[in-house]
Short mmCIF file of C-alpha atoms in Angstrom, two decimals:
data_model
loop_
_atom_site.label_atom_id
_atom_site.label_comp_id
_atom_site.label_asym_id
_atom_site.label_seq_id
_atom_site.Cartn_x
_atom_site.Cartn_y
_atom_site.Cartn_z
CA MET H 1 -19.57 10.25 -11.58
CA LYS H 2 -18.21 10.82 -8.36
CA PHE H 3 -15.97 8.64 -6.53
CA ILE H 4 -16.49 7.89 -3.18
CA ARG H 5 -13.05 8.82 -1.60
CA LEU H 6 -10.53 6.09 0.18
CA LEU H 7 -11.19 6.06 3.94
CA LEU H 8 -7.47 6.52 4.24
CA LEU H 9 -8.09 9.77 3.02
CA PHE H 10 -11.41 11.59 4.28
CA SER H 11 -13.30 9.32 6.98
CA CYS H 12 -16.47 10.74 7.93
CA GLY H 13 -15.72 9.35 11.57
CA ILE H 14 -17.70 6.61 11.76
CA ALA H 15 -14.82 5.07 13.60
CA ALA H 16 -14.88 7.71 16.48
CA ALA H 17 -18.08 6.09 18.51
CA ARG H 18 -15.54 2.99 19.07
CA ALA H 19 -12.46 5.43 20.57
CA ALA H 20 -13.83 4.49 24.15
CA GLU H 21 -13.38 1.01 23.85
CA PRO H 22 -10.26 -0.29 25.76
CA PRO H 23 -6.94 -0.53 24.32
CA PRO H 24 -5.87 -3.67 22.46
CA THR H 25 -3.86 -5.78 25.23
CA GLY H 26 -0.11 -6.35 24.71
CA ILE H 27 0.61 -3.24 22.84
CA ASP H 28 3.19 -1.58 25.00
CA VAL H 29 3.73 2.14 23.88
CA ASP H 30 6.69 2.37 26.40
CA VAL H 31 9.01 -0.19 25.26
CA PRO H 32 12.52 0.93 26.29
CA PRO H 33 14.95 2.13 23.39
CA GLY H 34 17.15 -1.01 22.62
CA GLU H 35 14.74 -3.78 23.87
CA SER H 36 12.09 -5.64 21.80
CA ARG H 37 9.83 -7.99 23.39
CA PRO H 38 7.30 -10.11 21.77
CA VAL H 39 3.85 -9.07 22.59
CA ASP H 40 0.36 -10.04 22.18
CA LEU H 41 -1.03 -8.72 18.84
CA GLN H 42 -4.28 -10.33 19.34
CA GLY H 43 -7.27 -7.93 19.02
CA LEU H 44 -5.36 -5.50 16.17
CA PHE H 45 -6.23 -7.44 13.39
CA ALA H 46 -8.14 -10.80 12.28
CA PRO H 47 -5.94 -13.74 10.97
CA PRO H 48 -5.42 -13.33 7.55
CA VAL H 49 -8.07 -14.62 5.08
CA ALA H 50 -7.78 -14.82 1.34
CA ILE H 51 -9.79 -12.64 -1.32
CA VAL H 52 -12.40 -14.93 -2.87
CA ASP H 53 -14.62 -14.95 -6.16
CA MET H 54 -17.60 -15.01 -6.86
CA ALA H 55 -18.04 -18.54 -6.06
CA GLY H 56 -16.01 -18.14 -2.86
CA ALA H 57 -12.94 -19.57 -3.93
CA ALA H 58 -9.58 -18.01 -2.80
CA ILE H 59 -8.39 -16.02 -6.12
CA VAL H 60 -4.97 -17.01 -7.20
CA THR H 61 -4.12 -14.19 -9.60
CA GLY H 62 -0.98 -15.93 -11.31
CA ARG H 63 0.49 -12.69 -11.34
CA ALA H 64 3.82 -11.20 -10.31
CA ALA H 65 4.48 -8.85 -7.87
CA GLY H 66 1.05 -7.87 -6.91
CA HIS H 67 0.15 -4.33 -5.19
CA ALA H 68 -3.30 -4.13 -4.03
CA ALA H 69 -5.35 -0.91 -2.88
CA VAL H 70 -8.93 -0.35 -1.90
CA MET H 71 -11.19 2.34 -3.99
CA ASP H 72 -14.61 2.48 -4.76
CA TRP H 73 -14.54 2.00 -8.54
CA ASN H 74 -17.87 2.35 -9.58
CA GLY H 75 -19.44 4.87 -7.36
CA ASP H 76 -21.81 2.05 -5.74
CA GLY H 77 -20.72 2.50 -2.07
CA VAL H 78 -19.00 -0.95 -1.87
CA PRO H 79 -15.12 -0.86 -1.91
CA ASP H 80 -13.25 -2.74 -4.78
CA ILE H 81 -9.65 -3.56 -5.42
CA LEU H 82 -7.08 -2.16 -7.54
CA LEU H 83 -4.56 -4.85 -8.25
CA ALA H 84 -1.22 -3.42 -9.79
CA ALA H 85 0.76 -6.63 -10.92
CA HIS H 86 3.03 -7.72 -13.98
CA ASP H 87 0.67 -9.56 -16.77
CA SER H 88 1.93 -13.03 -15.83
CA MET H 89 4.76 -14.73 -14.03
CA ASN H 90 7.03 -14.14 -16.94
CA THR H 91 6.87 -10.71 -18.48
CA ALA H 92 7.97 -7.20 -17.59
CA ASP H 93 4.84 -5.84 -18.87
CA ALA H 94 2.43 -5.05 -16.21
CA SER H 95 -1.05 -3.27 -15.78
CA VAL H 96 -3.73 -2.21 -13.15
CA LEU H 97 -6.57 -4.53 -12.66
CA VAL H 98 -9.74 -3.71 -11.42
CA LEU H 99 -11.46 -6.43 -8.83
CA VAL H 100 -15.24 -5.13 -8.72
CA ASN H 101 -16.89 -6.35 -5.48
CA LYS H 102 -19.86 -8.26 -6.37
CA GLY H 103 -20.62 -9.18 -2.88
CA THR H 104 -21.34 -7.07 0.01
CA LYS H 105 -19.21 -4.88 2.30
CA GLU H 106 -19.42 -7.34 5.34
CA ALA H 107 -19.04 -10.11 2.99
CA PRO H 108 -16.85 -9.13 -0.08
CA ARG H 109 -16.46 -11.38 -3.28
CA PHE H 110 -14.95 -10.16 -6.26
CA ALA H 111 -15.38 -10.77 -9.93
CA TRP H 112 -12.50 -12.91 -11.29
CA PRO H 113 -10.80 -13.08 -13.62
CA THR H 114 -11.51 -9.69 -14.57
CA THR H 115 -10.88 -7.86 -17.80
CA GLU H 116 -11.45 -4.25 -16.53
CA ARG H 117 -8.06 -2.18 -16.22
CA VAL H 118 -7.10 1.50 -15.18
CA LEU H 119 -6.63 3.27 -17.88
CA THR H 120 -5.33 6.77 -19.16
CA ALA H 121 -6.86 9.22 -21.47
CA ALA H 122 -5.92 8.73 -24.91
CA GLY H 123 -3.67 11.34 -26.52
CA ASP H 124 -0.10 12.89 -26.27
CA ALA H 125 -0.87 14.18 -23.31
CA THR H 126 -0.29 10.79 -21.48
CA GLY H 127 3.24 11.00 -22.14
CA PHE H 128 3.61 6.99 -22.30
CA PRO H 129 4.80 5.13 -25.33
CA PRO H 130 2.40 4.27 -28.14
CA ALA H 131 0.06 1.46 -27.20
CA PRO H 132 -2.98 -0.28 -28.98
CA ALA H 133 -6.11 1.29 -28.66
CA VAL H 134 -8.09 -0.75 -25.96
CA ASN H 135 -11.80 -1.62 -26.99
CA LEU H 136 -13.99 -1.76 -23.79
CA VAL H 137 -16.87 -3.99 -23.51
CA GLY H 138 -20.46 -3.16 -21.87
CA PRO H 139 -21.65 0.33 -21.35
CA THR H 140 -17.84 1.64 -22.20
CA ALA H 141 -18.12 -0.15 -25.47
CA GLY H 142 -16.20 2.22 -27.84
CA VAL H 143 -13.78 4.37 -25.47
CA SER H 144 -10.52 4.47 -27.05
CA CYS H 145 -7.97 4.72 -23.96
CA THR H 146 -4.48 3.37 -23.19
CA LEU H 147 -3.27 1.05 -20.70
CA LEU H 148 -1.65 2.26 -17.48
CA GLY H 149 1.09 -0.41 -18.29
CA GLY H 150 4.84 -1.02 -19.15
CA SER H 151 6.20 -1.19 -15.55
CA CYS H 152 10.07 -0.63 -15.19
CA GLY H 153 11.23 -2.24 -18.82
CA CYS H 154 12.61 -5.32 -16.33
CA LYS H 155 11.31 -8.61 -14.84
CA SER H 156 12.89 -7.69 -11.60
CA GLY H 157 11.90 -4.18 -11.15
CA GLY H 158 8.42 -4.86 -10.09
CA ALA H 159 5.09 -3.26 -10.71
CA PHE H 160 3.36 -0.56 -9.79
CA GLU H 161 2.65 0.75 -6.28
CA ILE H 162 -0.58 3.13 -6.05
CA THR H 163 -2.27 4.82 -3.58
CA PRO H 164 -5.37 6.48 -4.25
CA TRP H 165 -6.40 9.84 -2.94
CA ASP H 166 -8.03 13.30 -3.68
CA TRP H 167 -4.89 15.33 -4.85
CA ASN H 168 -6.29 18.13 -6.35
CA GLY H 169 -9.47 18.53 -3.72
CA ASP H 170 -12.26 18.37 -6.72
CA GLY H 171 -14.04 15.22 -5.22
CA ARG H 172 -12.55 12.80 -7.34
CA THR H 173 -10.23 9.83 -6.55
CA ASP H 174 -6.71 10.47 -8.29
CA LEU H 175 -3.83 8.09 -8.11
CA ILE H 176 -0.19 8.70 -6.74
CA VAL H 177 1.75 5.86 -8.78
CA ASP H 178 5.26 4.79 -8.36
CA THR H 179 5.75 3.41 -11.74
CA PHE H 180 9.11 2.20 -10.99
CA TRP H 181 10.27 3.09 -14.29
CA LYS H 182 12.69 6.03 -15.34
CA PRO H 183 10.20 8.11 -17.77
CA HIS H 184 7.37 8.44 -15.14
CA GLY H 185 9.15 8.00 -11.70
CA VAL H 186 6.33 8.37 -9.10
CA ARG H 187 3.20 10.28 -10.76
CA VAL H 188 0.05 11.53 -10.05
CA PHE H 189 -2.79 10.50 -12.43
CA LEU H 190 -5.88 13.04 -11.95
CA GLY H 191 -9.34 11.04 -11.97
CA GLY H 192 -12.05 11.62 -14.75
CA GLU H 193 -14.51 9.63 -16.54
CA GLN H 194 -15.39 9.03 -20.37
CA ALA H 195 -18.50 7.55 -21.28
CA GLY H 196 -19.27 6.79 -17.85
CA HIS H 197 -16.06 5.02 -17.23
CA PRO H 198 -12.89 6.18 -14.94
CA VAL H 199 -9.94 7.18 -16.64
CA PHE H 200 -6.89 9.02 -15.28
CA GLU H 201 -5.15 11.99 -16.88
CA PRO H 202 -1.36 11.80 -16.10
CA GLY H 203 -0.05 14.84 -13.98
CA GLU H 204 2.94 16.06 -12.53
CA VAL H 205 5.76 13.85 -11.77
CA LEU H 206 6.37 13.93 -7.90
CA TRP H 207 9.96 12.32 -8.05
CA PRO H 208 11.98 11.29 -10.92
CA ILE H 209 13.41 7.71 -10.91
CA LYS H 210 17.16 8.03 -12.23
CA ASP H 211 18.13 4.47 -11.51
CA HIS H 212 16.14 1.07 -10.76
CA GLY H 213 12.92 1.84 -9.28
CA LYS H 214 12.51 2.26 -5.44
CA GLY H 215 9.35 1.41 -3.50
CA ALA H 216 6.77 3.82 -1.59
CA GLY H 217 4.90 3.70 1.50
CA PHE H 218 1.54 4.99 2.71
CA GLY H 219 -0.57 6.35 5.63
CA ASP H 220 -0.50 9.07 8.44
CA TRP H 221 3.14 9.25 9.55
CA ASN H 222 2.83 12.07 11.96
CA ASN H 223 -0.56 11.04 13.40
CA ASP H 224 -2.43 14.39 11.89
CA GLY H 225 -5.34 13.04 10.01
CA VAL H 226 -3.83 14.22 6.45
CA PRO H 227 -1.95 11.45 4.22
CA ASP H 228 1.47 11.18 3.73
CA TYR H 229 3.48 9.52 1.28
CA ALA H 230 6.85 7.72 1.59
CA HIS H 231 9.65 7.55 -1.10
CA PRO H 232 12.04 5.92 -1.70
CA VAL H 233 11.48 2.73 0.51
CA ASN H 234 14.14 -0.01 0.26
CA ARG H 235 15.75 -2.55 2.63
CA TYR H 236 18.05 0.01 4.26
CA GLU H 237 16.31 3.78 3.76
CA TRP H 238 13.14 5.57 3.70
CA THR H 239 11.84 8.88 3.66
CA VAL H 240 8.47 10.22 4.54
CA HIS H 241 6.80 13.52 2.85
CA ALA H 242 4.44 14.96 4.80
CA GLY H 243 0.68 15.85 3.63
CA ARG H 244 -0.45 19.03 4.29
CA ARG H 245 -4.28 20.71 3.04
CA ARG H 246 -3.87 23.26 0.30
CA PRO H 247 -6.34 26.11 1.21
CA GLU H 248 -8.06 25.32 -2.33
CA GLY H 249 -8.50 21.66 -1.66
CA GLY H 250 -6.52 18.68 -1.80
CA VAL H 251 -3.00 17.68 -0.64
CA ALA H 252 0.44 19.07 -0.94
CA LEU H 253 3.41 17.41 0.37
CA GLU H 254 6.27 18.84 2.77
CA ARG H 255 9.32 17.14 1.13
CA ASP H 256 11.48 15.15 3.78
CA ALA H 257 9.71 15.42 6.93
CA LEU H 258 11.09 12.20 8.31
CA ARG H 259 14.27 10.11 7.44
CA SER H 260 15.38 6.83 8.41
CA ALA H 261 19.01 8.34 8.99
CA ASP H 262 17.37 9.79 12.07
CA PHE H 263 16.18 6.95 13.94
CA THR H 264 17.63 3.51 15.31
CA ILE H 265 15.89 0.44 14.75
CA HIS H 266 15.82 -2.23 17.44
CA GLY H 267 14.49 -5.70 17.29
CA HIS H 268 15.91 -6.15 13.68
CA GLU H 269 18.83 -8.54 14.61
CA PRO H 270 17.41 -11.47 13.10
CA TYR H 271 16.73 -9.89 9.40
CA ARG H 272 20.00 -8.28 9.44
CA GLY H 273 22.19 -11.46 8.19
CA ASN H 274 25.72 -10.82 6.89
CA ASP H 275 24.86 -7.20 5.83
CA ALA H 276 26.49 -4.67 8.25
CA ARG H 277 24.01 -2.12 7.47
CA ALA H 278 20.61 -1.92 9.84
CA ALA H 279 17.87 -3.51 7.81
CA TRP H 280 14.66 -1.52 7.68
CA PHE H 281 11.37 -2.30 5.96
CA ALA H 282 12.08 -4.21 2.52
CA ALA H 283 8.46 -2.90 1.09
CA THR H 284 5.50 -0.78 1.36
CA PRO H 285 5.40 0.51 4.93
CA CYS H 286 1.86 1.34 5.99
CA ALA H 287 1.70 4.13 8.96
CA TRP H 288 -1.40 4.55 11.07
CA ASN H 289 -3.35 4.23 14.43
CA PHE H 290 -4.36 0.81 14.10
CA SER H 291 -4.79 0.27 17.68
CA GLY H 292 -6.87 3.49 18.38
CA ARG H 293 -4.44 4.60 20.99
CA HIS H 294 -2.41 7.18 19.33
CA GLY H 295 -4.14 10.32 18.13
CA ALA H 296 -3.13 13.85 16.99
CA ASP H 297 -0.82 14.32 20.34
CA SER H 298 0.96 11.37 20.28
CA ARG H 299 4.37 10.91 19.91
CA ILE H 300 3.94 7.13 18.55
CA THR H 301 3.52 6.25 14.98
CA GLU H 302 2.20 2.62 14.29
CA ILE H 303 3.39 1.02 11.27
CA VAL H 304 3.21 -2.54 9.65
CA ALA H 305 5.66 -3.13 6.93
CA VAL H 306 6.93 -5.95 4.91
CA ILE H 307 10.53 -7.43 5.32
CA ARG H 308 12.39 -10.46 4.01
CA HIS H 309 11.79 -13.59 6.31
CA PRO H 310 15.43 -14.19 8.52
CA ASP H 311 16.14 -17.31 6.16
CA TYR H 312 15.19 -15.64 2.73
CA GLU H 313 18.86 -15.38 1.38
CA ALA H 314 19.58 -18.81 2.49
CA THR H 315 16.61 -20.28 0.42
CA PRO H 316 17.81 -20.92 -2.86
CA ASP H 317 14.65 -21.94 -4.53
CA TYR H 318 13.01 -18.22 -5.33
CA ALA H 319 9.61 -19.52 -5.27
CA ALA H 320 9.99 -21.08 -1.53
CA ARG H 321 11.39 -17.69 -0.22
CA LYS H 322 8.90 -15.91 2.28
CA SER H 323 8.27 -12.35 3.57
CA ASP H 324 7.11 -11.08 7.08
CA LEU H 325 4.79 -8.73 7.92
CA ASN H 326 5.95 -6.84 11.11
CA PHE H 327 4.31 -4.62 13.43
CA TYR H 328 6.59 -1.31 14.97
CA LEU H 329 6.35 1.71 16.89
CA LEU H 330 8.28 4.68 15.75
CA ASP H 331 8.68 7.28 18.65
CA ARG H 332 9.51 10.28 16.54
CA ASP H 333 10.71 12.02 19.65
CA ALA H 334 13.13 9.32 20.88
CA ARG H 335 14.13 8.85 17.40
CA THR H 336 13.56 4.98 17.80
CA CYS H 337 11.50 2.41 15.80
CA THR H 338 10.83 -0.93 17.67
CA ARG H 339 9.65 -4.23 16.21
CA GLN H 340 7.00 -5.43 18.33
CA GLY H 341 6.07 -8.92 16.41
CA THR H 342 5.07 -10.67 13.63
CA LEU H 343 1.40 -9.82 12.10
CA ALA H 344 1.68 -13.01 9.24
CA VAL H 345 4.32 -14.74 7.26
CA THR H 346 3.52 -15.06 3.66
CA ALA H 347 4.75 -17.51 0.85
CA GLY H 348 5.32 -14.10 -1.57
CA ALA H 349 9.19 -13.60 -2.21
CA ALA H 350 8.37 -10.16 -3.27
CA THR H 351 5.26 -9.55 -0.87
CA ARG H 352 3.52 -5.73 -1.09
CA LEU H 353 1.28 -4.26 1.43
CA GLY H 354 -1.67 -2.12 0.79
CA LEU H 355 -3.93 0.38 3.22
CA GLY H 356 -7.54 0.66 2.91
CA ASP H 357 -11.01 -0.06 4.52
CA LEU H 358 -12.34 -2.85 2.65
CA ASP H 359 -15.34 -4.04 4.27
CA GLY H 360 -16.42 -0.11 4.95
CA ASP H 361 -16.79 -0.52 8.96
CA GLY H 362 -14.43 2.61 9.50
CA ILE H 363 -11.60 0.53 10.76
CA MET H 364 -8.44 0.30 8.28
CA ASP H 365 -7.37 -3.07 7.12
CA LEU H 366 -4.40 -4.06 5.15
CA LEU H 367 -4.32 -6.46 1.90
CA PHE H 368 -0.98 -8.30 1.01
CA THR H 369 0.08 -10.32 -1.92
CA GLY H 370 2.98 -11.04 -3.72
CA GLY H 371 5.04 -13.90 -5.58
CA THR H 372 7.45 -12.34 -8.01
CA PHE H 373 8.25 -14.78 -10.78
CA ASN H 374 7.43 -17.67 -8.88
CA LYS H 375 7.33 -20.29 -11.37
CA ASP H 376 4.08 -21.91 -10.44
CA GLY H 377 2.13 -18.79 -9.32
CA ARG H 378 2.77 -19.54 -5.42
CA GLY H 379 2.07 -16.70 -3.12
CA THR H 380 -0.11 -14.48 -5.74
CA LYS H 381 -3.59 -14.86 -3.40
CA ILE H 382 -4.55 -11.53 -2.06
CA TRP H 383 -4.70 -11.70 1.82
CA TRP H 384 -6.68 -9.55 3.86
CA LEU H 385 -5.98 -8.59 7.32
CA ARG H 386 -9.10 -6.95 8.84
CA GLY H 387 -8.78 -4.41 11.21
CA LEU H 388 -10.48 -4.95 15.04
CA ARG H 389 -9.41 -1.76 16.58
CA PRO H 390 -10.67 1.64 16.10
CA ALA H 391 -8.70 3.94 13.93
CA THR H 392 -8.27 7.62 14.17
CA ALA H 393 -11.19 9.21 11.78
CA MET H 394 -10.18 11.58 8.88
CA PRO H 395 -11.44 14.72 8.71
#
């Protein structure tokens, strides 16, 4: 089975025809360093809506620390969702669920609850601890595989953060997985199939994790049309590794291309609290030419990232804590990053953000979810920020 590549990585250029549209109002690329003023972000994304099941009801996963990614799982041309999450609200065990789109591109509806998981090929090559065999149902009956599971072994460490792309250039979708887990670190999983069912073979470890796991970020950070990868990411620092095309196909990473230590962030005063260190992105920064204004020659990188809501630490009830999704302009020449405004406020204390074209219209969207260990599962809906403006097409 040949999987359709995630638009994030290799777009066919269907957005290019819209490039002549006027830019959205309020996006000011010339905000002076040191000044951050609220801007009108309308026209960049539609208001967030919850992902729904086949009956049209909002899906509440009841699983902690969810991270959603877009991938055409079954090769039918309709984007599906991979959801990496703990297996409940009170466990250290995690897995990657597959939410198959049973609707259409224009009106996606997803099979929920789902029994389908991302699996690794069975055998010693997985490098994972022994796990019970999984007896798949339907057309995949009889395939014995191992769950991509285990997390980092602690409830506070989060689940996986995943990004699909074609790592080795064979036309199949591979996964880069930040496992948050010491034995495996950030690892490539190479896509394959067994009995017509997607499975993944563990490949090289890109970065070991020496202590508690740190997060990842995604997208195109230097506007060159090649996917980049950020790791580690936490509230006080980030590092971006720039992607480059391999002559033989696939993508390699140029280590340490951009570092937060070389930039100054502006407009984050409300998030600093009592900590003297400069606050950055709390989780999953996603870089993309969302507005359609910053192509290959632009010095500006547009970023949407999760940051804890200003009253986060002052809110004693963990289940009541919130996160913000903020929009930033990173000026790679001036070495500044300026907050432009807030796209959404979520009820997920540990919100994570994913990047992908969920409705297949050639315009990049965002998905976010969260809710780590909230007692009643609040904050575990999957929210869709549908992109409205043309993004730069990947070649």
